[in-house]
Tab-separated table of C-alpha atoms in Angstrom:
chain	number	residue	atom	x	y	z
A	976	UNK	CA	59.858	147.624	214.676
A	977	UNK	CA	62.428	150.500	215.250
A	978	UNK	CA	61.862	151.700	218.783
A	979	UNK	CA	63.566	154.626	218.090
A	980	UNK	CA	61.420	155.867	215.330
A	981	UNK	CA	57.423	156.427	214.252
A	982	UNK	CA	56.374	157.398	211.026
A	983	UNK	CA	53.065	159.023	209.937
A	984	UNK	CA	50.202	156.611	210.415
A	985	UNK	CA	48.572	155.068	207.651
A	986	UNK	CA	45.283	155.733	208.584
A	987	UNK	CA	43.209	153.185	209.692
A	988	UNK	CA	39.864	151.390	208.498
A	989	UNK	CA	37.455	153.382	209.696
A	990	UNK	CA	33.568	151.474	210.228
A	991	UNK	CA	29.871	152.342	210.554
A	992	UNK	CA	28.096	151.122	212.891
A	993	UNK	CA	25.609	147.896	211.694
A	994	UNK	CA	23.051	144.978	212.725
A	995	UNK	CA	25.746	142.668	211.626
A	996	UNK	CA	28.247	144.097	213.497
A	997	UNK	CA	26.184	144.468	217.138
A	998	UNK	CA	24.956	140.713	216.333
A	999	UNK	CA	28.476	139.817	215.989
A	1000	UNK	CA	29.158	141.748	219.370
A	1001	UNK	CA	26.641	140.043	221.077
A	1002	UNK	CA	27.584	136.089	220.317
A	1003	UNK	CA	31.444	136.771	221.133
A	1004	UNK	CA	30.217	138.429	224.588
A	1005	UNK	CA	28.305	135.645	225.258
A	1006	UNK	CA	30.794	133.540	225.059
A	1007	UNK	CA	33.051	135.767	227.412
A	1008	UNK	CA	30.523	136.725	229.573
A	1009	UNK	CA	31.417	139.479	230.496
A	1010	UNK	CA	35.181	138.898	230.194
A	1011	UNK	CA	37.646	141.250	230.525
A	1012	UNK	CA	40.495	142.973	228.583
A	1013	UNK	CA	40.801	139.416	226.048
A	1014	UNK	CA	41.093	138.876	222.440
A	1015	UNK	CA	39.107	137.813	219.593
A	1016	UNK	CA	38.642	133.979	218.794
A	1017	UNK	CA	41.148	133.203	215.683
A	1018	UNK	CA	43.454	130.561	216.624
A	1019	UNK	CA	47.071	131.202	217.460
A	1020	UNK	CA	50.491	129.201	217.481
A	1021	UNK	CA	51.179	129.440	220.912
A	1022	UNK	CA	54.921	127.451	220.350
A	1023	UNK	CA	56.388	130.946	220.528
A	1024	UNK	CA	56.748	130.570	224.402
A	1025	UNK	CA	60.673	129.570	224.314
A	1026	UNK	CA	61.827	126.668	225.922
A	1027	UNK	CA	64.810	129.328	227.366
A	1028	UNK	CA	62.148	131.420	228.731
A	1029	UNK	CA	60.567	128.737	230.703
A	1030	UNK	CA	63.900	127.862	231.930
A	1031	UNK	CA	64.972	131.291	232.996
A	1032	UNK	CA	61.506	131.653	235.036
A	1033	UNK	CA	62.824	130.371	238.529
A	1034	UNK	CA	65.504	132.657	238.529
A	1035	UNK	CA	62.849	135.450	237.473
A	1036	UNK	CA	60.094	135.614	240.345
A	1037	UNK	CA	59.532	138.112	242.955
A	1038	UNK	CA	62.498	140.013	242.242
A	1039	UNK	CA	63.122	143.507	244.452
A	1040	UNK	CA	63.832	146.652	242.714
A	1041	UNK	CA	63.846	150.191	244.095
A	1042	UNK	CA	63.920	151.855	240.947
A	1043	UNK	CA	61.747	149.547	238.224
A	1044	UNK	CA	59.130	150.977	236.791
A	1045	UNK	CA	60.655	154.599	236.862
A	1046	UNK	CA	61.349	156.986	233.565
A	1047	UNK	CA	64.952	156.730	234.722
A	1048	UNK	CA	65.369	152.810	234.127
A	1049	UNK	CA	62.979	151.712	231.752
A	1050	UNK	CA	64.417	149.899	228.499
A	1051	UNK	CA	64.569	150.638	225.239
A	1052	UNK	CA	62.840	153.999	224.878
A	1053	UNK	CA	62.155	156.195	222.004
A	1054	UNK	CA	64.951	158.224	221.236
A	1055	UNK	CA	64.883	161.376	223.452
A	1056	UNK	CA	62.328	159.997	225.424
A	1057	UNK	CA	63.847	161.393	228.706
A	1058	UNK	CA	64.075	164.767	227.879
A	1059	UNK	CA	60.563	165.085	226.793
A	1060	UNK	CA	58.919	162.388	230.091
A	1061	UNK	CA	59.663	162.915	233.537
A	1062	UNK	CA	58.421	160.274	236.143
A	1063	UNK	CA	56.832	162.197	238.961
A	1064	UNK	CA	54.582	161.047	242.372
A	1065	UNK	CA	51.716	162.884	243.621
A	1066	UNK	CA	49.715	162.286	246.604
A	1067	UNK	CA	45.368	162.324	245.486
A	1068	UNK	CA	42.832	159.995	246.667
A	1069	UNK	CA	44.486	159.270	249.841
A	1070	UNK	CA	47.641	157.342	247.791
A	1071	UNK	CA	50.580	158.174	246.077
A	1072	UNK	CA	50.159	157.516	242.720
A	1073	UNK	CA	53.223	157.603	240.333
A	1074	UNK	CA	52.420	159.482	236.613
A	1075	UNK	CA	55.000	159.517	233.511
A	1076	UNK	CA	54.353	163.531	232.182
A	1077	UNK	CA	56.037	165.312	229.182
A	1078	UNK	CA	54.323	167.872	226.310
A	1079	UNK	CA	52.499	170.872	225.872
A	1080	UNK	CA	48.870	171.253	224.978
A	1081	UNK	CA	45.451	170.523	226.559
A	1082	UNK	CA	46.358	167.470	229.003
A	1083	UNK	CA	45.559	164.333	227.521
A	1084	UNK	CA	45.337	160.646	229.990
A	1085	UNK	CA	46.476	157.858	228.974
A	1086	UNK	CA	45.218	154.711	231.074
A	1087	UNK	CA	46.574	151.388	230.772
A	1088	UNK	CA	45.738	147.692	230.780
A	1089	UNK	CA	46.602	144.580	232.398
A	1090	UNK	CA	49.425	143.381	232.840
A	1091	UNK	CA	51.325	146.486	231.575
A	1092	UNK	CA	52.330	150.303	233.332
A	1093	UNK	CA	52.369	153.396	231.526
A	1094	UNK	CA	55.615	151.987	229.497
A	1095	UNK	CA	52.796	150.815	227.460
A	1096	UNK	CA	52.045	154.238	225.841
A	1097	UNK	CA	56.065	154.412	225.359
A	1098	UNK	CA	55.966	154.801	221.363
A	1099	UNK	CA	52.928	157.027	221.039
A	1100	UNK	CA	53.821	159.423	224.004
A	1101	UNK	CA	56.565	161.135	222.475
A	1102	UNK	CA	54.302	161.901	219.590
A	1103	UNK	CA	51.345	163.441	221.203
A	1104	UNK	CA	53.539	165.392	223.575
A	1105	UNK	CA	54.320	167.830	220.069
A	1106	UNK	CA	50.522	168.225	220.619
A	1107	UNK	CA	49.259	167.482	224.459
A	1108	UNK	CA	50.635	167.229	228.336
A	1109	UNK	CA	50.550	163.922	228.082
A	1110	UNK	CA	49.790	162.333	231.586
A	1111	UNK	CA	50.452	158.089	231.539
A	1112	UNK	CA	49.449	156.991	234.789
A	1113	UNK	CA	50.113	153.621	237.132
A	1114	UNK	CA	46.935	152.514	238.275
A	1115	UNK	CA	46.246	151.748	241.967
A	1116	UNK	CA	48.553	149.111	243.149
A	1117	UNK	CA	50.259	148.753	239.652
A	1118	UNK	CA	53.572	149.637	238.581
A	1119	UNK	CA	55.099	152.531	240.995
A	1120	UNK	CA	51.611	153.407	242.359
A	1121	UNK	CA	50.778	152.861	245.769
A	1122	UNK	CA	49.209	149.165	246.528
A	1123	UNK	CA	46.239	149.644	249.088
A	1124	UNK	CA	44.366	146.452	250.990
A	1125	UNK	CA	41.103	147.855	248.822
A	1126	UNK	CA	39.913	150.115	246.363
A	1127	UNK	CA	40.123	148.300	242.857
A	1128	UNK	CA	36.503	148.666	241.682
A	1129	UNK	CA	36.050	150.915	238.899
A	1130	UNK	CA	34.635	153.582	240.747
A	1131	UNK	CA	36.886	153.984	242.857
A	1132	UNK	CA	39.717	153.716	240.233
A	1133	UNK	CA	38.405	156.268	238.130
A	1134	UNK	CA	38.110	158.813	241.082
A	1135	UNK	CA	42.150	158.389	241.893
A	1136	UNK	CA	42.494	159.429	238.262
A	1137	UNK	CA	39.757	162.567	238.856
A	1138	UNK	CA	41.588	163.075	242.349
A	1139	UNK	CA	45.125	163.038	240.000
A	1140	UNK	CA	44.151	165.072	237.554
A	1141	UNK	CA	43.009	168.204	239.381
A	1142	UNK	CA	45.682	168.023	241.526
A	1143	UNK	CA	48.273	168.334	238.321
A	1144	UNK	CA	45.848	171.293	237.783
A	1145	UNK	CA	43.579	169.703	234.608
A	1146	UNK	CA	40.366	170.263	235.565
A	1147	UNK	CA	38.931	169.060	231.799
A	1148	UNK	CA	41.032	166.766	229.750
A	1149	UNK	CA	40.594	164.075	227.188
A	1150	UNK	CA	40.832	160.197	228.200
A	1151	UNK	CA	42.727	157.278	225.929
A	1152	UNK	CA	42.067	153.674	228.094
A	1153	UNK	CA	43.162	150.240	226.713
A	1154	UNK	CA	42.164	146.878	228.242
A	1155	UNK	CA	41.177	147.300	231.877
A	1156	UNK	CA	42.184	151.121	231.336
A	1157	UNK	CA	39.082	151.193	229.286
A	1158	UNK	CA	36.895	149.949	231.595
A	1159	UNK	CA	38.388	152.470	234.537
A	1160	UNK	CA	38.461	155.307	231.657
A	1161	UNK	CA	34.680	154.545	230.879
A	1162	UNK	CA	34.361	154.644	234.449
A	1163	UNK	CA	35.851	158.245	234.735
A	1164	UNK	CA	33.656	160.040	231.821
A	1165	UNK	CA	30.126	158.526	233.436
A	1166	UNK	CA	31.396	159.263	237.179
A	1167	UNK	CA	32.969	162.996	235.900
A	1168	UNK	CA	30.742	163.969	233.259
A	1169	UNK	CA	32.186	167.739	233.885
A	1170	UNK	CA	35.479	166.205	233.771
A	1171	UNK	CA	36.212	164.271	230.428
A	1172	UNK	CA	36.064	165.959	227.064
A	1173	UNK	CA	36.490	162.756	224.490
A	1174	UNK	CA	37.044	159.536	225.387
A	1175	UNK	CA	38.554	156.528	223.405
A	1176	UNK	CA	38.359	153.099	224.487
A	1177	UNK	CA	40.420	150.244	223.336
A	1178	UNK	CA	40.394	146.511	222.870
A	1179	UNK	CA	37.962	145.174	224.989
A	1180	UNK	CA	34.820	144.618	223.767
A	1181	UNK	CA	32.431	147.523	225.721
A	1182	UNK	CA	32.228	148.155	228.971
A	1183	UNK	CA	30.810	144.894	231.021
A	1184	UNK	CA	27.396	144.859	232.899
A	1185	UNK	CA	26.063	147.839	230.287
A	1186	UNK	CA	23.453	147.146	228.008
A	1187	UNK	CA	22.266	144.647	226.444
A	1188	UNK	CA	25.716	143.372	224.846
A	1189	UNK	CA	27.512	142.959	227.896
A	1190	UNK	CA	24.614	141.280	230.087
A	1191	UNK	CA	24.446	138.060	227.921
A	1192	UNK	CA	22.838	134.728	228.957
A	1193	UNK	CA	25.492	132.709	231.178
A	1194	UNK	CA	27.713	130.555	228.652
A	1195	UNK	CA	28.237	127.010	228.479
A	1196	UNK	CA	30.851	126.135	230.916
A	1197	UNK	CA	32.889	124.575	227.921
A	1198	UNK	CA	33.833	126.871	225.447
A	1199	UNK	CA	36.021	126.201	222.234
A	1200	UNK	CA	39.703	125.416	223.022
A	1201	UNK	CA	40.809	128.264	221.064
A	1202	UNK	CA	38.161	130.557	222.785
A	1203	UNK	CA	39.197	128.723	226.292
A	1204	UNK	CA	42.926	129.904	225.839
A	1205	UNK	CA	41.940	133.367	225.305
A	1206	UNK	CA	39.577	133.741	228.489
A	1207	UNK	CA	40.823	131.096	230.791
A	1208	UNK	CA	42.669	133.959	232.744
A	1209	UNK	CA	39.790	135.454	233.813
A	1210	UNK	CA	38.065	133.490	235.880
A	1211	UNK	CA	41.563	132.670	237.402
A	1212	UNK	CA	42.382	135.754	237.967
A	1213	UNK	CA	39.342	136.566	240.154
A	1214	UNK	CA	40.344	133.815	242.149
A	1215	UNK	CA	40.548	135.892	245.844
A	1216	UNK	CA	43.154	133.072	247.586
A	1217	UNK	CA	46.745	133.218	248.178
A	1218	UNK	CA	46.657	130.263	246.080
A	1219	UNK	CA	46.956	132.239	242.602
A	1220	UNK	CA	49.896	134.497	244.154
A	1221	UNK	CA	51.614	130.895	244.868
A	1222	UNK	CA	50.908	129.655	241.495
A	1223	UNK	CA	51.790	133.113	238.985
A	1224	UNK	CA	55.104	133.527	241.261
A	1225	UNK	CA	56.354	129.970	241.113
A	1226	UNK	CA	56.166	130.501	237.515
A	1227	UNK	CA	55.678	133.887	236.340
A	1228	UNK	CA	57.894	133.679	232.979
A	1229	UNK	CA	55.807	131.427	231.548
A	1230	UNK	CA	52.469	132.689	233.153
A	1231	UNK	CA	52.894	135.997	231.631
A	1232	UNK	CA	54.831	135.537	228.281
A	1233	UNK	CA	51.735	133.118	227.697
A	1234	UNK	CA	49.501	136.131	227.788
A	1235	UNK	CA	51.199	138.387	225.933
A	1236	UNK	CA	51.269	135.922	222.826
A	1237	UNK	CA	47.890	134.281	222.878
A	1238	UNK	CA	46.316	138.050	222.873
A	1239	UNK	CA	48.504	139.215	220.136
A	1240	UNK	CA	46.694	138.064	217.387
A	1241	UNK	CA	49.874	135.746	215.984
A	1242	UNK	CA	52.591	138.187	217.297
A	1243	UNK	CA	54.299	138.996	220.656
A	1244	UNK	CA	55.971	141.858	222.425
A	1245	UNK	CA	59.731	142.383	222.364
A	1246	UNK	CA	61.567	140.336	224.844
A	1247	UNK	CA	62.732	143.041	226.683
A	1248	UNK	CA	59.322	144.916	227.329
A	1249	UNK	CA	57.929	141.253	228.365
A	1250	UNK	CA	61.340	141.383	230.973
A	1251	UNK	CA	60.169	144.617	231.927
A	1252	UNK	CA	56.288	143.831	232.905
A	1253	UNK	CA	57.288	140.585	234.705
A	1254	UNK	CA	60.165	142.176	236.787
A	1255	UNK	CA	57.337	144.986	237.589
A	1256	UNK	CA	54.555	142.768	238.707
A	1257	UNK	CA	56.370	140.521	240.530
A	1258	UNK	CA	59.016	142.306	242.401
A	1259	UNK	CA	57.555	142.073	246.093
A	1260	UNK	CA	53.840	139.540	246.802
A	1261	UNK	CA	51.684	142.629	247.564
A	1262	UNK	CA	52.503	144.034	244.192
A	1263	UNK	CA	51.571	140.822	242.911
A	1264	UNK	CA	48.290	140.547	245.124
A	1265	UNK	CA	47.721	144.459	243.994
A	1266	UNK	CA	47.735	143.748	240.776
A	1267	UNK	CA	44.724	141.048	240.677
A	1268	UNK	CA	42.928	144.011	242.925
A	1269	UNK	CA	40.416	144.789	239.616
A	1270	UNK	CA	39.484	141.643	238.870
A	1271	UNK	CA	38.781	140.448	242.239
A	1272	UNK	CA	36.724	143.721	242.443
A	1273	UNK	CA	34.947	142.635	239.148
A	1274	UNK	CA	30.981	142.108	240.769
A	1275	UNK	CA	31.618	145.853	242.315
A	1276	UNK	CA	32.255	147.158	239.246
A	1277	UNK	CA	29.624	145.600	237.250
A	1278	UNK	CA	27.058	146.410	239.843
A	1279	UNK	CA	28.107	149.775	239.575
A	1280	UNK	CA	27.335	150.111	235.808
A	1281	UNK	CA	24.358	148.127	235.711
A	1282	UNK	CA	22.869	150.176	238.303
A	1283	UNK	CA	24.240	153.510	237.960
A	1284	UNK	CA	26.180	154.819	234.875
A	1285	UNK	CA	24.260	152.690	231.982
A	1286	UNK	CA	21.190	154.839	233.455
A	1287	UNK	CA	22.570	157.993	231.426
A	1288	UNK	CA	24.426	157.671	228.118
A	1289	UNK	CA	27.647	159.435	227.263
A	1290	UNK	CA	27.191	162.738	225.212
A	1291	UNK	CA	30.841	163.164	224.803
A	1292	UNK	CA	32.674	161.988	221.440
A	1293	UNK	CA	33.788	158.219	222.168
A	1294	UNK	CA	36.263	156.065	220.058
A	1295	UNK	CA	36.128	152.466	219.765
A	1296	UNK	CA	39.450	151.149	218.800
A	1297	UNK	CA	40.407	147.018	217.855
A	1298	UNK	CA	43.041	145.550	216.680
A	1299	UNK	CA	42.488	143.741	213.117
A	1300	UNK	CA	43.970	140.567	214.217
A	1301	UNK	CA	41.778	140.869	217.980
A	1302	UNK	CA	38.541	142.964	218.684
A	1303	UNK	CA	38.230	144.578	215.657
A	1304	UNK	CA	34.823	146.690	215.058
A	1305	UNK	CA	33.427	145.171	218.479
A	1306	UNK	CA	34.927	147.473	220.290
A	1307	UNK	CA	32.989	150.361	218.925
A	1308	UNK	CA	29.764	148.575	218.304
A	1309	UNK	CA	30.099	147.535	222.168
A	1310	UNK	CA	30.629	150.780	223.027
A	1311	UNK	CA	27.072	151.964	221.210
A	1312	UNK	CA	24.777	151.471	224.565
A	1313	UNK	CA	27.191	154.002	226.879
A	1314	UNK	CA	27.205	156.465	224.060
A	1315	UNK	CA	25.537	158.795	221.801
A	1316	UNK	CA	28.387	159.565	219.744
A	1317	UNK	CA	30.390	156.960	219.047
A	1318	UNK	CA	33.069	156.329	216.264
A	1319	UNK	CA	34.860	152.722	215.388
A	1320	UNK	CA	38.763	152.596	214.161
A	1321	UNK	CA	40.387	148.881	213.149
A	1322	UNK	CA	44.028	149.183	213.403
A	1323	UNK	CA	45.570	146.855	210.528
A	1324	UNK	CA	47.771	144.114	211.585
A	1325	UNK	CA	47.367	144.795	215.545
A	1326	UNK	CA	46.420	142.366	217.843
A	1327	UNK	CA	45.609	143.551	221.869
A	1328	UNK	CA	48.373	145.391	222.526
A	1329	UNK	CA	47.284	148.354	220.540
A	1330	UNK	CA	49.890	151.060	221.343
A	1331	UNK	CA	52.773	148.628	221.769
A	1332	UNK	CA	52.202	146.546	218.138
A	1333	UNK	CA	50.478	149.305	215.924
A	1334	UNK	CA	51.718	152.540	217.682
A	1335	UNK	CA	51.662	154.658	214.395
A	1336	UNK	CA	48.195	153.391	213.549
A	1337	UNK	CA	47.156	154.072	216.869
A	1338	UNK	CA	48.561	158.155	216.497
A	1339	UNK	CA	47.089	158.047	213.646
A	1340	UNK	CA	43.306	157.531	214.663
A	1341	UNK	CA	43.546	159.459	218.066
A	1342	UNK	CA	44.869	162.495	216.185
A	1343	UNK	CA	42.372	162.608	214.110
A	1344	UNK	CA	40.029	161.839	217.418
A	1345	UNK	CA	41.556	164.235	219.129
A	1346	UNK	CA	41.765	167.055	216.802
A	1347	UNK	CA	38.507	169.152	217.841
A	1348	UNK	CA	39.769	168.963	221.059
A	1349	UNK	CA	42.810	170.557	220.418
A	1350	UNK	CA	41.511	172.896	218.445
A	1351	UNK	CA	38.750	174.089	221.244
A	1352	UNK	CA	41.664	174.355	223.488
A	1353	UNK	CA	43.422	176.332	221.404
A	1354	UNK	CA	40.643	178.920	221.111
A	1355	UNK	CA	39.521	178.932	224.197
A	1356	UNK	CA	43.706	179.795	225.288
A	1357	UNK	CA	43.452	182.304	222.317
């Protein structure tokens, strides 16, 4: 893919919602139970973890950098990226959270997943900026965003966004959230109802502990091997013991370049991007710790949806968006008990990482999401 360039999106499958489908839904989250931010079940040649990138992992781990994860030094970015972005810290919620913002227009949040930064958006931002302030934020404790000893529960997430966004002077806005972005960005429109205008939610498969999908019976404790590789993360990423610091940093290469192929539905990011997230992650241990912080907060969160925000469906527009080769239509159909208007996009060819594998697909469903939006604003600034 040219980094440099996007053309116009061919658009995308677009489904109805079906028995089938929510059936379909309900067997693959029973297997996951409850699992977060993975991929569908089709198997996947995993050989595409180099032999040189295992061997370049000691020399890779826990490296320091005072400027990584800034507008300023990030790789390969769209051409005229800078001029457009500008990295920028602002102090809401009691932390200093850093936010990537370029574009006019009614503001539009973009929310990313794990383990990537806001460099995720990187070839759909400069695109929606023609269109929308475009505000890409580091979640707590992620990227350039202030790492706190608590705090990574949903809730709590979701109001350092609210807390962000009114102090950038957005007091309604539109949400885009991919992986555990979703999940915080889902988070965000039931906690701020008078906040969120339209929200779309990517590649996981509904928000867990909501409905009847995503409280499944408990799942064997062996699951298919190609089904194990896909989830296995989970659970050890939950793991609250210095242990799992110990273990990702003595090997981080491999640890991460193994996620970012299994999840990418027979494809992989560019080796630079992959540099990029592990040099980010692991650059001091508390980032490292930090960035577990959601997982390990994981019962939190789904006590907070099963007992408060699955109470009161959504009444806001809501997008469900898979990639072909990963979630496909069970994103949407997962997202049916949160939401009384709900819409389901397949992006052809993608696997997880939507906006990084299938960027002009992905424009090309959110602008036609997004449109009404716009369009309101537009009036209502007329």
């Amino acid at each position: 893919m040219n980094e440099s360039s996007l053309e116009p999106a061919p658009r995308a499958r677009r489904h109805a919602s079906s028995t089938t489908g929510r059936r379909m839904a309900r067997l693959v989250a029973i297997a996951c139970a409850g699992a977060l931010g993975v991929t569908g079940v089709a198997a996947l040649d995993t050989t595409a973890l180099s032999a040189s990138a295992a061997a370049d992992a000691p020399s890779r781990t826990l490296k320091a950098s005072r400027d990584v994860g800034l507008v300023s030094t990030a790789p390969n970015l769209p051409a005229g990226f800078r001029t457009t972005f500008t990295s920028r810290f602002v102090h809401a919620n009691n932390i200093r959270q850093h936010v990537v913002i370029g574009g006019e227009g009614p503001p539009l949040l973009l929310v990313h997943g794990w383990p990537e930064n806001w460099y995720a958006w990187r070839h759909v931002m400069p695109e929606l900026a023609k269109d929308y302030t475009v505000v890409a934020v580091d979640q707590r404790g992620i990227g350039r965003t202030e790492a706190t000893a608590d705090g990574y529960d949903a809730g709590t997430l979701a109001d350092d966004l609210a807390a962000l966004m009114t102090k950038l002077g957005h007091e309604r806005f539109a949400v885009v959230g991919h992986d555990t972005g979703a999940v915080v960005s889902y988070a965000l429109a039931a906690d701020h109802r008078d906040r969120v205008e339209r929200l779309a939610f990517a590649e996981i498969p509904g928000p867990p502990g909501v409905g009847d999908l995503a409280q499944p019976p408990a799942p064997p404790m062996f699951v298919p091997e190609q089904l194990n590789d896909k989830l296995w993360h989970i659970p050890f990423n939950r793991v609250d013991d210095d242990l799992i610091l110990d273990m990702v940093s003595s090997n981080a290469d491999a640890y991460y370049r193994y996620e970012y192929s299994i999840q990418g539905g027979g494809t992989t990011l560019p080796d630079s991007a992959i540099r990029y997230y592990i040099d980010l992650y692991t650059r001091n241990r508390d980032i490292l710790r930090a960035s577990f912080g959601l997982y390990r907060a994981w019962d939190v969160t789904l006590d907070q949806n099963r007992a408060v925000r699955q109470a009161t469906k959504l009444t806001i527009p809501v997008l469900g968006i898979g990639g072909e080769n990963s979630w496909g239509e069970l994103v949407g159909h997962g997202m049916e008990p949160t939401a009384t208007d709900v819409t389901t996009a397949v992006l052809p060819g993608s696997g997880h990482w939507a906006a990084e594998q299938a960027p002009r697909e992905l424009l090309g469903v959110l602008r036609e999401f997004l449109a009404p939006y716009r369009a309101t604003a537009a009036g209502s600034a007329g």
